[in-house]
């Protein structure tokens, strides 16, 4: 039967089937372009630009590779899972593998934020320094103080339960990413158009990164975390009119937009800041300062800093409320965390989880004061964050393969093409990134390789494996504070 001969009731029946598949009531339809924009806003950021600017023109290659082998499989596989099983990663992994592994997945989503906040706020500290005193950007003590003050302020704000903050954080992400990113790229193009030489070579021979052993490719690991979050918007797949046709279009558009936002600002930074002078935390502001100084508009530097800080703090507020909320809901129904960590304040916020996380964050922040090189600490924390989060994706890809085999007839609003191949590529890429993450990047110079590997391994094992294992081992029936039939949805989006 052709689509023209199809009764009007059929599309409505299919839409109803999609809604039943994920246990939702009817929701307003959105266009595939809107979903692409939502996905772009949730993934794109300028924070990682200095990390790739070190590689100059080769950053194009280093962004494209993880986009193809990680970003695309993640987007398509998570869409199938989201259109068939409500509840996010915990539900997907629990159904496909086991409930303990489901807890491990949602724990790692939460735990990666423990190192995410210090690295994000270190970026904020360096950005603020360019308004006060640029020399502070390399001060570990200053960075540690800013991290602690801003994190605890974020906890206080989140504990108030102010709904308006959700809108503020979303606007912060848009205004602090798109506007400064566009300005940076435009200034860079004008700078080159005036005949100024690029600080990094821009010839075809520099399209590929120079091979100097595994260390020369370590920065690609950071790009995996840059692309993480594509699964957040997979829950909207059932809101599309024709998911099978529109979702892939939406993801390809989002991938193109994300690549543009990632690559062009990184190139602009490399045009004006030599790689040996580039700070991994303050690189964006170094570029703005150089461009604004060249065009004699140095007074714009503080404005650029405010926009970047708004984006970073907006992102922190979004993540602060999300993963911890998902962990709380699952723990209340399944008893994974002790009652103390499940308590809510008068505003219904998981304050004890946030405070406990804050104590750990404070200890981590002090490392900035103890380790001389701020960029090194920033890179270490970014790598640990990536390593822990990769566990989530390994479990997700494995669960998707098993669910396709064990529940082939389960209703799905969207079925990913060549699921086995997508999951195989995603698993291989995630494992490779996990392994490469233990290799110190070439920028560490003569630092101790053993110390670097030890820190990364300790962070991954303790945070990603031992702590959740301890919670499961010590778990007691009395820890369950909610009925087992309560939905294990994660209001935080990804959890």
XYZ file of C-alpha atoms in Angstrom, residues 26-492:
467
model
C 0.732 12.059 23.860
C 3.207 14.919 23.523
C 3.311 17.773 21.018
C 5.239 16.917 17.872
C 8.504 18.707 17.139
C 10.314 19.108 13.844
C 13.551 17.294 13.092
C 15.275 20.668 12.728
C 14.138 21.679 16.237
C 15.501 18.432 17.663
C 18.805 19.036 15.851
C 19.044 22.486 17.443
C 18.219 21.086 20.905
C 20.914 18.455 20.516
C 23.462 20.993 19.303
C 22.741 23.270 22.278
C 23.206 20.410 24.744
C 26.495 19.170 23.261
C 28.392 22.115 21.753
C 30.781 24.104 23.930
C 33.858 26.313 23.603
C 35.553 24.871 26.680
C 37.433 22.145 24.791
C 38.580 24.474 21.978
C 42.050 25.244 23.455
C 42.727 21.533 23.876
C 42.361 20.977 20.136
C 43.855 24.322 19.090
C 47.227 22.886 20.126
C 47.015 20.718 17.001
C 46.215 23.542 14.601
C 44.703 22.362 11.312
C 44.902 18.730 12.467
C 42.067 19.449 14.923
C 39.679 18.918 11.984
C 40.795 15.286 11.745
C 40.795 14.843 15.519
C 37.190 16.041 15.738
C 35.912 14.129 12.705
C 37.166 10.710 13.811
C 35.298 10.527 17.150
C 32.239 12.091 15.483
C 32.048 9.173 13.042
C 33.022 6.310 15.368
C 31.419 7.566 18.599
C 29.002 10.475 18.144
C 26.929 8.872 15.359
C 26.628 5.375 16.940
C 25.720 6.942 20.293
C 22.986 9.096 18.766
C 21.341 6.338 16.709
C 21.599 3.558 19.310
C 20.300 5.720 22.163
C 17.364 6.750 19.954
C 16.258 3.142 19.592
C 16.595 2.537 23.316
C 14.772 5.738 24.257
C 11.898 5.008 21.866
C 11.386 1.570 23.402
C 12.179 1.883 27.098
C 11.337 4.793 29.361
C 13.719 5.613 32.226
C 17.031 6.442 30.587
C 20.326 4.581 30.885
C 19.363 2.774 34.105
C 16.312 1.183 32.479
C 18.175 0.362 29.258
C 21.071 -1.384 30.993
C 18.842 -3.053 33.611
C 16.594 -4.543 30.928
C 19.465 -5.530 28.657
C 22.057 -6.718 31.186
C 21.145 -6.562 34.895
C 19.961 -4.166 37.612
C 23.382 -3.966 39.327
C 24.959 -2.987 36.002
C 22.115 -0.517 35.521
C 23.086 1.055 38.840
C 26.727 1.112 37.724
C 25.697 3.003 34.568
C 23.662 5.638 36.386
C 26.330 5.911 39.097
C 29.030 6.606 36.492
C 26.816 9.262 34.934
C 26.653 10.911 38.329
C 30.251 10.210 39.378
C 31.807 11.727 36.275
C 30.425 15.098 37.417
C 32.658 14.931 40.505
C 35.653 15.614 38.251
C 33.620 17.510 35.675
C 32.845 20.371 38.067
C 36.472 21.117 39.029
C 37.613 21.117 35.385
C 34.631 23.241 34.294
C 35.102 25.727 37.141
C 38.868 25.869 36.494
C 37.924 27.145 33.045
C 35.637 29.707 34.717
C 38.445 30.762 37.085
C 40.854 31.333 34.200
C 38.210 33.299 32.314
C 37.461 35.543 35.304
C 41.206 36.083 35.765
C 41.346 37.882 32.432
C 38.989 40.497 33.859
C 40.832 40.898 37.178
C 44.475 39.999 36.531
C 45.547 37.632 33.678
C 48.483 36.345 35.744
C 45.981 34.694 38.119
C 45.051 32.231 35.346
C 48.163 30.201 36.156
C 47.708 30.377 39.942
C 46.660 27.083 41.482
C 45.590 28.668 44.773
C 43.375 31.220 43.027
C 41.852 28.461 40.858
C 41.131 26.281 43.906
C 39.405 29.141 45.749
C 37.193 30.000 42.753
C 36.211 26.344 42.286
C 35.152 25.971 45.921
C 33.265 29.279 46.102
C 31.366 28.734 42.846
C 30.537 25.097 43.527
C 29.100 25.762 46.980
C 27.199 28.735 45.611
C 25.745 26.411 42.982
C 24.712 23.929 45.680
C 22.964 26.710 47.604
C 21.181 27.930 44.474
C 20.124 24.389 43.459
C 18.865 23.587 46.954
C 16.430 26.506 46.679
C 14.598 24.658 43.926
C 14.052 27.800 41.841
C 12.448 26.742 38.567
C 13.502 29.907 36.776
C 17.122 28.755 36.984
C 16.462 26.096 34.370
C 15.678 28.790 31.833
C 18.636 30.890 32.929
C 21.015 27.962 32.530
C 19.691 27.203 29.045
C 20.115 30.825 27.959
C 23.596 30.824 29.442
C 24.577 27.890 27.275
C 23.306 29.538 24.091
C 24.523 33.085 24.733
C 27.865 31.945 26.098
C 28.612 29.533 23.253
C 27.144 30.794 19.992
C 27.815 34.520 20.417
C 31.463 34.382 21.574
C 32.191 31.470 19.229
C 30.929 33.437 16.233
C 32.845 36.551 17.288
C 36.031 34.513 17.712
C 35.771 32.972 14.252
C 34.872 36.244 12.507
C 37.771 38.062 14.161
C 40.085 35.226 13.160
C 39.019 35.388 9.524
C 39.441 39.165 9.410
C 42.831 38.759 11.098
C 44.019 36.360 8.381
C 42.320 38.400 5.672
C 44.496 41.357 6.611
C 47.541 39.323 5.685
C 48.635 38.405 9.193
C 50.468 35.105 9.520
C 48.779 32.237 11.374
C 50.530 31.069 14.529
C 49.853 27.481 13.415
C 50.696 26.210 9.893
C 47.592 25.988 7.698
C 48.985 23.947 4.789
C 47.570 20.650 3.533
C 50.552 18.772 4.982
C 49.294 19.678 8.466
C 45.810 18.175 8.052
C 46.964 15.007 9.825
C 48.480 15.127 13.311
C 52.198 14.415 13.416
C 52.817 10.902 14.689
C 55.056 10.880 17.735
C 53.767 7.734 19.373
C 50.469 7.274 21.194
C 50.994 10.505 23.117
C 50.378 12.504 19.949
C 46.796 11.196 19.752
C 45.841 11.394 23.418
C 43.901 14.645 22.970
C 41.327 12.729 20.931
C 40.132 11.155 24.195
C 38.923 14.527 25.407
C 36.751 14.761 22.310
C 34.734 11.739 23.392
C 33.571 13.688 26.427
C 32.982 16.739 24.221
C 30.442 14.667 22.276
C 28.825 13.051 25.312
C 25.237 14.045 25.944
C 23.812 13.049 22.556
C 21.737 10.451 24.396
C 20.074 13.171 26.470
C 17.780 14.234 23.629
C 17.106 10.720 22.375
C 14.059 10.743 24.669
C 12.409 13.129 22.185
C 12.534 10.632 19.313
C 8.862 9.735 19.849
C 7.888 13.389 19.436
C 8.909 13.312 15.771
C 6.238 12.793 13.124
C 8.240 10.088 11.322
C 11.116 8.958 13.621
C 12.568 6.371 11.226
C 13.144 9.012 8.539
C 13.479 12.242 10.535
C 15.708 11.188 13.438
C 18.752 10.290 11.288
C 18.326 13.613 9.414
C 18.181 15.437 12.734
C 21.319 13.742 14.038
C 23.325 14.355 10.854
C 22.375 18.045 10.970
C 23.244 18.225 14.681
C 26.556 16.495 14.040
C 27.402 19.004 11.316
C 26.511 21.968 13.528
C 28.439 20.561 16.494
C 31.519 20.005 14.315
C 31.358 23.597 13.034
C 31.039 24.966 16.585
C 33.918 22.791 17.791
C 36.321 23.115 14.860
C 36.125 26.764 13.768
C 36.784 28.352 17.209
C 39.651 25.889 17.782
C 41.173 26.950 14.462
C 40.663 30.632 15.304
C 42.582 30.155 18.565
C 45.408 28.379 16.748
C 45.700 31.308 14.304
C 46.609 33.802 17.013
C 48.034 31.882 20.020
C 51.204 29.741 19.510
C 50.731 26.185 20.782
C 53.647 26.407 23.212
C 51.998 29.401 24.899
C 48.453 28.032 24.953
C 46.746 27.361 28.288
C 44.237 24.491 28.303
C 42.038 26.411 30.741
C 42.505 30.008 29.550
C 43.111 29.457 25.828
C 39.798 30.987 24.728
C 40.494 34.185 26.659
C 44.082 34.252 25.375
C 42.665 34.314 21.841
C 40.098 36.996 22.638
C 42.745 39.132 24.324
C 45.057 38.791 21.325
C 42.337 39.550 18.769
C 40.854 42.447 20.734
C 44.343 43.870 21.272
C 45.122 43.604 17.564
C 41.903 45.416 16.607
C 42.301 47.972 19.421
C 39.070 47.011 21.194
C 40.578 45.614 24.385
C 37.599 46.891 26.372
C 35.568 43.986 24.903
C 37.680 41.389 26.765
C 35.644 41.582 30.017
C 32.399 41.280 28.035
C 33.632 38.088 26.322
C 34.642 36.748 29.734
C 31.167 37.405 31.163
C 29.536 35.526 28.264
C 31.845 32.525 28.689
C 31.318 32.461 32.449
C 27.537 32.595 31.922
C 27.719 29.529 29.657
C 29.914 27.555 32.049
C 27.864 28.358 35.139
C 24.659 27.601 33.252
C 26.079 24.220 32.326
C 27.109 23.568 35.908
C 23.619 24.340 37.236
C 22.078 22.028 34.638
C 24.376 19.118 35.484
C 24.206 19.793 39.235
C 20.486 19.083 39.337
C 20.309 16.336 36.709
C 22.435 13.229 37.337
C 22.106 13.434 41.130
C 18.303 13.583 40.797
C 18.304 10.487 38.608
C 20.548 8.631 41.062
C 18.229 9.633 43.918
C 15.030 8.386 42.261
C 16.552 5.030 41.358
C 18.083 4.604 44.818
C 14.774 5.333 46.535
C 12.966 2.624 44.579
C 15.783 0.042 44.598
C 17.660 0.901 47.827
C 21.087 1.519 46.290
C 22.082 4.412 48.589
C 21.787 4.700 52.385
C 18.776 6.689 53.684
C 20.973 9.660 54.655
C 21.832 10.297 51.015
C 18.182 9.884 49.990
C 16.849 12.658 52.230
C 15.282 15.702 50.600
C 15.162 19.249 51.904
C 11.954 21.278 52.192
C 12.166 22.174 48.494
C 12.352 18.520 47.443
C 16.025 18.759 46.467
C 18.578 15.986 47.139
C 20.677 18.300 49.304
C 22.642 15.597 51.143
C 23.908 14.129 47.879
C 24.967 17.583 46.692
C 26.725 18.382 49.975
C 28.565 15.047 50.048
C 29.609 15.579 46.447
C 30.716 19.095 47.389
C 33.064 17.793 50.090
C 34.774 15.562 47.516
C 34.847 18.424 45.006
C 36.528 20.632 47.607
C 39.257 18.047 48.193
C 39.822 17.748 44.437
C 39.922 21.541 44.079
C 42.780 21.686 46.584
C 44.900 19.698 44.126
C 44.980 22.800 41.953
C 46.717 24.584 44.824
C 49.169 21.712 45.384
C 50.151 20.872 41.787
C 52.120 23.716 40.127
C 50.848 23.417 36.549
C 47.148 24.301 36.316
C 46.865 22.986 32.732
C 48.189 19.578 33.844
C 45.626 19.299 36.632
C 42.866 20.395 34.276
C 43.857 17.727 31.745
C 44.068 14.979 34.382
C 40.579 15.751 35.689
C 39.151 15.962 32.163
C 40.640 12.549 31.358
C 39.267 10.916 34.526
C 35.864 12.406 33.715
C 35.998 10.858 30.247
C 37.188 7.477 31.525
C 34.346 7.183 34.029
C 31.726 8.295 31.502
C 32.976 5.797 28.916
C 31.786 3.001 31.226
C 28.224 4.268 30.649
C 28.601 3.971 26.881
C 30.191 0.524 27.042
C 27.197 -0.692 29.061
C 24.711 1.092 26.790
C 26.076 -0.439 23.570
C 26.207 -3.915 25.149
C 22.624 -3.566 26.427
C 21.364 -2.452 23.003
C 22.837 -5.550 21.323
C 21.319 -7.878 23.903
C 17.893 -6.202 23.869
C 17.696 -6.570 20.090
C 18.345 -10.323 20.568
C 16.267 -11.019 23.687
C 13.360 -8.639 22.989
C 13.218 -8.321 19.190
C 9.442 -7.796 19.179
C 9.383 -5.148 21.903
C 7.707 -2.012 20.458
C 10.229 0.586 19.357
C 9.361 3.934 17.824
C 12.705 3.889 16.021
C 14.962 1.013 14.964
C 18.603 1.920 14.340
C 19.923 0.597 11.010
C 22.727 -1.981 11.260
C 22.503 -1.935 15.058
C 25.157 -4.631 15.464
C 27.652 -2.664 13.377
C 26.865 0.615 15.152
C 27.283 -0.988 18.583
C 30.450 -2.790 17.504
C 32.020 0.445 16.261
C 30.868 2.298 19.385
C 32.239 -0.386 21.706
C 35.583 -0.528 19.889
C 35.906 3.268 19.888
C 35.037 3.502 23.588
C 37.530 0.776 24.519
C 40.236 2.423 22.417
C 39.558 5.781 24.080
C 39.657 4.101 27.478
C 43.082 2.615 26.702
C 44.534 5.763 25.131
C 43.418 7.767 28.152
C 46.210 6.157 30.179
C 48.888 7.562 27.873
C 50.187 11.010 28.942
C 49.795 13.636 26.205
C 52.925 15.016 24.615
C 52.305 18.374 26.329
C 53.268 16.826 29.687
C 56.901 16.774 28.633
C 59.170 15.216 31.231
C 56.459 14.477 33.786
C 56.339 11.067 35.446
C 54.460 8.619 33.220
C 53.955 6.235 36.146
C 52.432 8.972 38.300
C 50.095 10.014 35.487
C 48.911 6.453 34.839
C 48.505 5.883 38.586
C 46.311 8.959 39.049
C 44.090 8.138 36.052
C 43.790 4.467 37.077
C 43.005 5.358 40.692
C 40.319 7.820 39.627
C 38.713 5.299 37.266
C 38.876 2.302 39.630
C 37.851 4.058 42.835
C 35.190 6.352 41.439
C 33.884 4.196 38.608
C 34.068 0.709 40.117
C 34.930 0.366 43.824
C 32.446 2.886 45.240
C 29.393 1.520 43.358
C 30.515 -2.025 44.219
C 30.651 -1.023 47.906
C 27.135 0.438 47.761
C 25.820 -2.782 46.197
C 27.710 -4.933 48.709
C 26.502 -2.983 51.746
C 22.965 -2.558 50.439
C 20.199 -3.369 52.942
C 16.444 -3.927 52.489
C 15.773 -0.907 54.730
C 17.507 1.398 52.259
C 14.496 1.179 49.954
C 12.421 4.246 50.831
C 10.028 4.107 47.884
C 7.789 1.375 46.477
C 9.478 -0.987 44.037
C 6.760 -0.225 41.497
C 7.667 3.440 41.396
C 8.939 4.505 38.026
C 12.719 4.402 37.755
C 12.751 7.383 35.494
C 15.584 9.801 35.827
C 14.196 13.296 35.835
C 17.692 14.556 35.242
